[in-house]
mmCIF file of C-alpha atoms in Angstrom:
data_model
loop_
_atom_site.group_PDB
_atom_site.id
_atom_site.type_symbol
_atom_site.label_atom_id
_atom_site.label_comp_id
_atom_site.label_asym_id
_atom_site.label_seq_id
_atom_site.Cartn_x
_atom_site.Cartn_y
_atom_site.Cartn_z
ATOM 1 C CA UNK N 1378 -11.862 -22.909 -2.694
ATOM 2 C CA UNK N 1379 -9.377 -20.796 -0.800
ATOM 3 C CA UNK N 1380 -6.980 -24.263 -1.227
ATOM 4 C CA UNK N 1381 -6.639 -23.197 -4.998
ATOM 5 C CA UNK N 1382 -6.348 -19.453 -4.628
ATOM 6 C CA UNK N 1383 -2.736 -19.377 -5.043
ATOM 7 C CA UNK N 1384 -2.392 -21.411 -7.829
ATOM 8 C CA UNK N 1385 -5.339 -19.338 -9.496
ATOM 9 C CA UNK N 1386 -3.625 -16.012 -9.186
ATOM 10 C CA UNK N 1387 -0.150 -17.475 -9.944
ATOM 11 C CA UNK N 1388 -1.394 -18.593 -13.540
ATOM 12 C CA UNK N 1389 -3.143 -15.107 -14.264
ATOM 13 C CA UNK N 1390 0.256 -13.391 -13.135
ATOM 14 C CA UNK N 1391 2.653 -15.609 -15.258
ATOM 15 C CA UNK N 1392 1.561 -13.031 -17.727
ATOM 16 C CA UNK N 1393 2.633 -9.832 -17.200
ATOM 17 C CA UNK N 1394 1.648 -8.500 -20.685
ATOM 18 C CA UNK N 1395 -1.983 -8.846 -20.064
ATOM 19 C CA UNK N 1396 -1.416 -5.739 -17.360
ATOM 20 C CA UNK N 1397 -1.459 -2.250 -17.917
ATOM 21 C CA UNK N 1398 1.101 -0.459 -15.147
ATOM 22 C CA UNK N 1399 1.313 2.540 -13.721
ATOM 23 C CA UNK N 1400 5.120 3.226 -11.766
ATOM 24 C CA UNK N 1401 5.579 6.206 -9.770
ATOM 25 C CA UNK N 1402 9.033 7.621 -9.957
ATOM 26 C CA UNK N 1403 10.499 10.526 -7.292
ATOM 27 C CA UNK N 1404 12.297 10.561 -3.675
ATOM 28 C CA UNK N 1405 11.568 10.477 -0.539
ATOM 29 C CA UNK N 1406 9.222 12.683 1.924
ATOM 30 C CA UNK N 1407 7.511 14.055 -2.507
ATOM 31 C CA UNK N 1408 3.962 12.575 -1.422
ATOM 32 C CA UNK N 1409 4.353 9.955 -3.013
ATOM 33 C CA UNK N 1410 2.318 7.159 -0.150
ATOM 34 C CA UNK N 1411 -0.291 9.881 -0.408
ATOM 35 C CA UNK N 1412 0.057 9.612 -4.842
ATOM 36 C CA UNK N 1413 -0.412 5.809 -4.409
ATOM 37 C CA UNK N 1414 -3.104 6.253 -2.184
ATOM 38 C CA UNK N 1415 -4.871 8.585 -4.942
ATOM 39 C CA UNK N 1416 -4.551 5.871 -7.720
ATOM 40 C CA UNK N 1417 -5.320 2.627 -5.819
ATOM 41 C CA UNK N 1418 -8.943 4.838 -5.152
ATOM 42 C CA UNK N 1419 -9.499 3.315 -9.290
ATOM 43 C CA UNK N 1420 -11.264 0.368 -9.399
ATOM 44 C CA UNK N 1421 -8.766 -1.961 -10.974
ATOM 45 C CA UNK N 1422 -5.756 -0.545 -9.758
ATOM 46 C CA UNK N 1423 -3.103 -2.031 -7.103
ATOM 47 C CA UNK N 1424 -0.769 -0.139 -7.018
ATOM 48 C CA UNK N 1425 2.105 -1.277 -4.690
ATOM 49 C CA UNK N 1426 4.400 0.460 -2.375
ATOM 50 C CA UNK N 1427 8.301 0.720 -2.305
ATOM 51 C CA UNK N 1428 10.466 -3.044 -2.718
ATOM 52 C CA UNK N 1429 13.859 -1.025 -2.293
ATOM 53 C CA UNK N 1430 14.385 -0.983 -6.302
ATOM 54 C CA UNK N 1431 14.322 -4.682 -6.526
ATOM 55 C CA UNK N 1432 13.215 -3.907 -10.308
ATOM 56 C CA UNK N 1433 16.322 -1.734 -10.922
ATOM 57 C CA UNK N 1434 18.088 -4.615 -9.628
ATOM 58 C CA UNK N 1435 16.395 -6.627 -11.911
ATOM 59 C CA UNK N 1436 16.969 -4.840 -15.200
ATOM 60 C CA UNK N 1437 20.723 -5.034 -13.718
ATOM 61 C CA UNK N 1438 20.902 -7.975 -13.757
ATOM 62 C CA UNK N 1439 18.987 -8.484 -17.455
ATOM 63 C CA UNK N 1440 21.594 -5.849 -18.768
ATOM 64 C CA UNK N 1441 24.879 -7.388 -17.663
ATOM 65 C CA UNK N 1442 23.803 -10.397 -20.074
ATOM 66 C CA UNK N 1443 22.573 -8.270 -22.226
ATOM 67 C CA UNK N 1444 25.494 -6.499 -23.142
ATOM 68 C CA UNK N 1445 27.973 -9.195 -22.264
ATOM 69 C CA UNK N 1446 26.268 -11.671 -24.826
ATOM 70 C CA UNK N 1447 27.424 -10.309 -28.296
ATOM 71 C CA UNK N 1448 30.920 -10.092 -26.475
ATOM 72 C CA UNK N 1449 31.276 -13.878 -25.118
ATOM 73 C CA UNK N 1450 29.159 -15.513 -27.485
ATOM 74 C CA UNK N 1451 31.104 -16.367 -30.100
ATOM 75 C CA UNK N 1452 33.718 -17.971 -28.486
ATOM 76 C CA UNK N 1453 32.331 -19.546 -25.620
ATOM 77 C CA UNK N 1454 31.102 -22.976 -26.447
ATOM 78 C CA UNK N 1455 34.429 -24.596 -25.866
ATOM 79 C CA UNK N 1456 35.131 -25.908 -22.221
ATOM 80 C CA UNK N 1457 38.147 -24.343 -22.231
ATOM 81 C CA UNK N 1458 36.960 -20.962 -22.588
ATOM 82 C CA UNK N 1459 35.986 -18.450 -19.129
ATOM 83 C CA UNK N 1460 32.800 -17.504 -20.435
ATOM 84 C CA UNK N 1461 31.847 -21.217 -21.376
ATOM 85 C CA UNK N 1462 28.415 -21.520 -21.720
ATOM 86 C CA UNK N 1463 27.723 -17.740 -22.829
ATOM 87 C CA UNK N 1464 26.440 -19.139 -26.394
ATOM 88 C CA UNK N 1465 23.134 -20.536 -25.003
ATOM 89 C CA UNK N 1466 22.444 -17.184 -23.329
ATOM 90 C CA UNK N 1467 19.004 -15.891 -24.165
ATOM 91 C CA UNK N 1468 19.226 -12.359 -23.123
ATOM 92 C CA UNK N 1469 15.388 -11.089 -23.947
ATOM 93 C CA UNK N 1470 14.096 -14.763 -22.573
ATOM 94 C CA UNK N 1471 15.742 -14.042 -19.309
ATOM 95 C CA UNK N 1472 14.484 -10.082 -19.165
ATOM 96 C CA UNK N 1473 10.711 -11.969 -19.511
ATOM 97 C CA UNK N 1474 11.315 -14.266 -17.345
ATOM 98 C CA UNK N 1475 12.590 -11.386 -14.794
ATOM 99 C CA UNK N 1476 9.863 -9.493 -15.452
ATOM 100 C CA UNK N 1477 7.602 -12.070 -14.972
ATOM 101 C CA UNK N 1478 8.445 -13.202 -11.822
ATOM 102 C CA UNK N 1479 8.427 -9.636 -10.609
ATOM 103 C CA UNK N 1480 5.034 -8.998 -11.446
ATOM 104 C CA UNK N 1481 3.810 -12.758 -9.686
ATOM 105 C CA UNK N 1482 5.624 -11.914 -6.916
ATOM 106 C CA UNK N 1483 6.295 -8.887 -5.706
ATOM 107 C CA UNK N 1484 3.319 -6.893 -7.212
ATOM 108 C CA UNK N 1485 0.955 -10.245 -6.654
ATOM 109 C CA UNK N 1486 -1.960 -9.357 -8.659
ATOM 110 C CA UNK N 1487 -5.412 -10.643 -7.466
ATOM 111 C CA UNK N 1488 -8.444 -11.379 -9.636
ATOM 112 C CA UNK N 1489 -9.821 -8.256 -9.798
ATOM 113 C CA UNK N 1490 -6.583 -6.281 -10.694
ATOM 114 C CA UNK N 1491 -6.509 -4.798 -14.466
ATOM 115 C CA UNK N 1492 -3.622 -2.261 -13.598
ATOM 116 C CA UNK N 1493 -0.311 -3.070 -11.144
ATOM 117 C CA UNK N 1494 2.500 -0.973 -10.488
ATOM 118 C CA UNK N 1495 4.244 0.442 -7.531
ATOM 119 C CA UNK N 1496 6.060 3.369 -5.857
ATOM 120 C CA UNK N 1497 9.477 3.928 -5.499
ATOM 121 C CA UNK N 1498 11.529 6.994 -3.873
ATOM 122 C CA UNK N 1499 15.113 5.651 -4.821
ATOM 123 C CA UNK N 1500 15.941 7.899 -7.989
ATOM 124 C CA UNK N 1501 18.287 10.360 -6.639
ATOM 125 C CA UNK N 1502 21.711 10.059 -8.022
ATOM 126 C CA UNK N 1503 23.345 7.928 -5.370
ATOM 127 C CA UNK N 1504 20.820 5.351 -6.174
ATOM 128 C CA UNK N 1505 20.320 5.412 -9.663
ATOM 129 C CA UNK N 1506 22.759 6.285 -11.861
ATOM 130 C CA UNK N 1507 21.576 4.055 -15.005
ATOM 131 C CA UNK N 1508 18.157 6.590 -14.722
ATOM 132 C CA UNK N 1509 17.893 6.533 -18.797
ATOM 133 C CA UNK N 1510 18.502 3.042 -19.308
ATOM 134 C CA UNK N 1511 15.925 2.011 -16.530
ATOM 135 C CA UNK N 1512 13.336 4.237 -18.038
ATOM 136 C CA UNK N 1513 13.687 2.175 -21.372
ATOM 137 C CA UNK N 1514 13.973 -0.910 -19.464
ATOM 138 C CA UNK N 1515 10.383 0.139 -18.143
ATOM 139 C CA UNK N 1516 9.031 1.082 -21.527
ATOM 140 C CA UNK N 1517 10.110 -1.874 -23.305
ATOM 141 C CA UNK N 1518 9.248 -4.296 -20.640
ATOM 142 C CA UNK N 1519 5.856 -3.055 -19.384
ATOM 143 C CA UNK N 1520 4.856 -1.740 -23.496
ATOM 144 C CA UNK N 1521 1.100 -0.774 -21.474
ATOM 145 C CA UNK N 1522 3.085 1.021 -18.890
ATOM 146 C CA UNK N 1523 2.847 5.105 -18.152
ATOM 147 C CA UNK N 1524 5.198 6.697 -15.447
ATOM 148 C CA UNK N 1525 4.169 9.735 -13.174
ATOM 149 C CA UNK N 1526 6.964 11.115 -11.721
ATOM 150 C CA UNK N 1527 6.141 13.199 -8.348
ATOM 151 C CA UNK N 1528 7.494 16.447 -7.421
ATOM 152 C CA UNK N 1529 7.009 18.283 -3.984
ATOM 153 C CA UNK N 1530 8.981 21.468 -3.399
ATOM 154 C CA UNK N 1531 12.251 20.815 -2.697
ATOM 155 C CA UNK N 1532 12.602 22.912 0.277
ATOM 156 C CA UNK N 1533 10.021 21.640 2.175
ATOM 157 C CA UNK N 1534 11.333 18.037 1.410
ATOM 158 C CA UNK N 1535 14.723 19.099 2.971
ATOM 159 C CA UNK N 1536 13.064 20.106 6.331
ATOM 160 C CA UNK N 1537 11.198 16.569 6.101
ATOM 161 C CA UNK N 1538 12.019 13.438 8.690
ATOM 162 C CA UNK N 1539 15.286 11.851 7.904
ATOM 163 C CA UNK N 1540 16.111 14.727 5.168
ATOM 164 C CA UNK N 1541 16.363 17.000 8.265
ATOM 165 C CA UNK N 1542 19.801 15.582 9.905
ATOM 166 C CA UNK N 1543 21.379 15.921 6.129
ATOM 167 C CA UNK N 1544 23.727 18.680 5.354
ATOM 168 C CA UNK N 1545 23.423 18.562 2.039
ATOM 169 C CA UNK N 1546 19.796 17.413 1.781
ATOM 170 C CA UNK N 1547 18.332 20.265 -0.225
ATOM 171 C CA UNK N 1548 21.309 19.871 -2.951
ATOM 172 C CA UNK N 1549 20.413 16.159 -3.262
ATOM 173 C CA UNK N 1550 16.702 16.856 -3.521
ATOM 174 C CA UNK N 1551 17.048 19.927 -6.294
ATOM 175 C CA UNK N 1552 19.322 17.220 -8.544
ATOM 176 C CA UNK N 1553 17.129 14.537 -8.019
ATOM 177 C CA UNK N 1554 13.933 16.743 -8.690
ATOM 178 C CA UNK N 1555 15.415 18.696 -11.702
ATOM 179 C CA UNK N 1556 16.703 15.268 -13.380
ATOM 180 C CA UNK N 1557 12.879 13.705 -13.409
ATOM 181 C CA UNK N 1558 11.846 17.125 -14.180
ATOM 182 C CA UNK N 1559 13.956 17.061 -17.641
ATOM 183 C CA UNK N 1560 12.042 14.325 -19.031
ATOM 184 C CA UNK N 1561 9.065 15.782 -21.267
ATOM 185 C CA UNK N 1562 5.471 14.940 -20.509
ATOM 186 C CA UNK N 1563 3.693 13.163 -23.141
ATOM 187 C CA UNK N 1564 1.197 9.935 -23.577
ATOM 188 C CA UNK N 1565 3.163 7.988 -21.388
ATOM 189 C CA UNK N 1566 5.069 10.076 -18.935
ATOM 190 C CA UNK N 1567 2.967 12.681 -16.380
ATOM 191 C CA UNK N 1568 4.444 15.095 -14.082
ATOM 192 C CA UNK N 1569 2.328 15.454 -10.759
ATOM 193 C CA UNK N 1570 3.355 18.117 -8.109
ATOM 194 C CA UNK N 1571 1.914 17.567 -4.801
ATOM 195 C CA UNK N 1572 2.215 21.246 -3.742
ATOM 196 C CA UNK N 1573 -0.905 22.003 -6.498
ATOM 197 C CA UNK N 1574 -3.304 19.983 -4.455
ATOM 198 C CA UNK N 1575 -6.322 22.463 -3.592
ATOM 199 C CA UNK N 1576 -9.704 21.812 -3.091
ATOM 200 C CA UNK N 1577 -10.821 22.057 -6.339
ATOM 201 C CA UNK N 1578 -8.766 18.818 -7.062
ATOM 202 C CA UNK N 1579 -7.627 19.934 -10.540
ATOM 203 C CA UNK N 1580 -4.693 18.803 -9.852
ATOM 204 C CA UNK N 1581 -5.460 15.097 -9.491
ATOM 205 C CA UNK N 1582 -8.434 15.349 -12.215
ATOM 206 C CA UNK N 1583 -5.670 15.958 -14.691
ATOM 207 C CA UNK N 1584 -3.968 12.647 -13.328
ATOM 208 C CA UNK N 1585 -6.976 10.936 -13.936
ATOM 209 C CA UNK N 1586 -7.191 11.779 -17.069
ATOM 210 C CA UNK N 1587 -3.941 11.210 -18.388
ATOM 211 C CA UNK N 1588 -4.333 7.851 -17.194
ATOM 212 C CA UNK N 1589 -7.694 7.543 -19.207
ATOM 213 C CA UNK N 1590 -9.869 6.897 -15.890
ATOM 214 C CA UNK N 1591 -13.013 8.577 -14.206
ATOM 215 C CA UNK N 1592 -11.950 10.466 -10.765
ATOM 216 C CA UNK N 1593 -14.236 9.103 -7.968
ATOM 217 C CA UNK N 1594 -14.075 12.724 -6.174
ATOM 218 C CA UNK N 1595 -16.113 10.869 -3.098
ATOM 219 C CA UNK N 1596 -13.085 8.465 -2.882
ATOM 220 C CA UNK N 1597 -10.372 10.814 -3.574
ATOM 221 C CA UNK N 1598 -11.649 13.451 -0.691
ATOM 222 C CA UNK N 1599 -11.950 10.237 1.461
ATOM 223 C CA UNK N 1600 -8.099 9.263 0.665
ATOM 224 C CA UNK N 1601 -7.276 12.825 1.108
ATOM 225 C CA UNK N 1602 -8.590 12.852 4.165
ATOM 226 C CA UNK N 1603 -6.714 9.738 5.512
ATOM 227 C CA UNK N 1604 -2.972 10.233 6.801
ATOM 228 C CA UNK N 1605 -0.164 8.560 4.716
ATOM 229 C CA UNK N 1606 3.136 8.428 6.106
ATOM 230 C CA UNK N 1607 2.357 10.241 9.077
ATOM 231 C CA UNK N 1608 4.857 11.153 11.393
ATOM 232 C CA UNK N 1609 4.151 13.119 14.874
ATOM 233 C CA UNK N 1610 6.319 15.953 16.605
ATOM 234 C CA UNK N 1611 6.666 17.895 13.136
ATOM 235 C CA UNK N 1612 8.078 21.061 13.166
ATOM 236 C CA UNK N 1613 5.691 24.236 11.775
ATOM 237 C CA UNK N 1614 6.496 26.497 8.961
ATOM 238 C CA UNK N 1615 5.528 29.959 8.426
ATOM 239 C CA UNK N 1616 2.350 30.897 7.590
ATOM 240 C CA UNK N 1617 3.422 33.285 4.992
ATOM 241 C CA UNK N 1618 5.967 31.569 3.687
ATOM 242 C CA UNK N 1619 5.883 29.127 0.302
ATOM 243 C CA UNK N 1620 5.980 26.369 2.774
ATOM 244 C CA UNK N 1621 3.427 27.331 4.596
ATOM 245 C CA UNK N 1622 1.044 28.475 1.374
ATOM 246 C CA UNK N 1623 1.121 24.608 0.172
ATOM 247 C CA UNK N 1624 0.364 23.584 3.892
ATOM 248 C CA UNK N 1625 -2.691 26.003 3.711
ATOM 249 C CA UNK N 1626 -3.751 24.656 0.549
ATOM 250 C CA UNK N 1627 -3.329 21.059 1.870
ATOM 251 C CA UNK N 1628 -5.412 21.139 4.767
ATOM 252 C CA UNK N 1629 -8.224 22.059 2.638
ATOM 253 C CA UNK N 1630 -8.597 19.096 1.820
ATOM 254 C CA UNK N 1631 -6.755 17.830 4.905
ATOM 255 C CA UNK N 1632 -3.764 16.325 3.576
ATOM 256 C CA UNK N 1633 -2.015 15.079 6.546
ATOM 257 C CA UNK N 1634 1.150 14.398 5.103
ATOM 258 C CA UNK N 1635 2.923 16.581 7.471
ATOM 259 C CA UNK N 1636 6.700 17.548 7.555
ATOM 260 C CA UNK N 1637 8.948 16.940 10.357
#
């Protein structure tokens, strides 16, 4: 049986329409392993980690053609033109096919899975510049899709791992947060702020129910309870300090995302 496992779950994932997804926009040191964490707790869900934008790459790809298609087309059936060949382009054929692949391979759905979707902490400015195109790329391509976008105050990130040794860290964090912040929240785009997470996990109830699912609060207290992206020798903050306030309200429900 285990023989024809691959094959099994390679047919089912050839169609990436039959999935609803769930993507997870912000930057790094937001929360956002933690976030994941929260929503693979749903029965159904896999929700995947970071693949260094591969999608954005993707949808890259899909929009040079795109846009180059209408251009070349037209006169590019004759050998003797550059762009020979640009005629029997199928621009929305290839995005599928893109897409598709994606989803097989890099989300790899099993069985079980009625929701895929991943994480990714590459949307400041110096790594996506393209951020209102990609968005529609998302919408249009995943059509069941809803994206949460994860804040975490910006100051805190700053003094976080790698983010430390910056200079201009907190600058590149306030642009990057404010820019995901513009977008409105409706049916299909959620704004989830790590630094609201008390005990009384409002917070990630409202989650829940933007996404239409029942909160397992057993589950969630056990995920909460687990460290994601841990990372010893972090510096303290001040108990009385903002910082300090969302660490307090964290370790009721001992987060152990900890700063550096």
């Amino acid at each position: 049986m285990r023989a024809h496992l691959p094959s099994r779950l390679t047919r089912r994932a050839g169609d990436a329409r039959s999935y609803r997804y769930v993507f997870v926009v912000t930057y790094g040191r937001s929360g956002s392993t933690l976030l994941m964490g929260l929503l693979n707790t749903i029965p159904g869900y896999r929700i995947r980690g970071e693949n260094d934008n591969a999608l954005h790459h993707l949808f890259r790809a899909y929009a040079s053609v795109r846009d180059a298609y209408p251009k070349r087309a037209e006169t590019a059936w004759s050998t003797g033109d550059p762009w020979y060949g640009a005629d029997r382009w199928r621009p929305e054929e290839f995005r599928r096919s893109l897409v598709d692949a994606f989803v097989a391979q890099v989300l790899r759905p099993a069985p079980e899975d009625r929701v895929l979707g991943f994480k990714e902490i590459r949307y400041t400015t110096e790594h996506i510049r393209d951020l209102d195109p990609y968005l529609d790329f998302l919408r249009t391509a995943f059509p069941n899709s809803k994206i949460v976008f994860n804040h975490r105050l910006p100051t805190d990130v700053a003094k976080s791992a790698w983010w430390a040794e910056n200079p201009k860290a907190l600058e590149r964090i306030k642009a990057a947060d404010a820019r995901l912040a513009a977008i409105p929240a409706d049916d299909r785009h959620f704004h989830f702020h790590f630094d609201r997470i008390d005990d009384s996990l409002d917070t990630i109830r409202e989650l829940f129910r933007f996404l239409g699912e029942e909160m397992d609060t057993k589950r969630v207290r056990a995920t909460l309870e687990t460290p994601h992206s841990y990372r010893p020798g972090e510096r303290p903050v001040a108990a009385g300090s903002a910082a300090g306030r969302a660490r307090t309200l964290a370790r009721r429900v001992v987060v152990r995302l900890r700063r550096r």
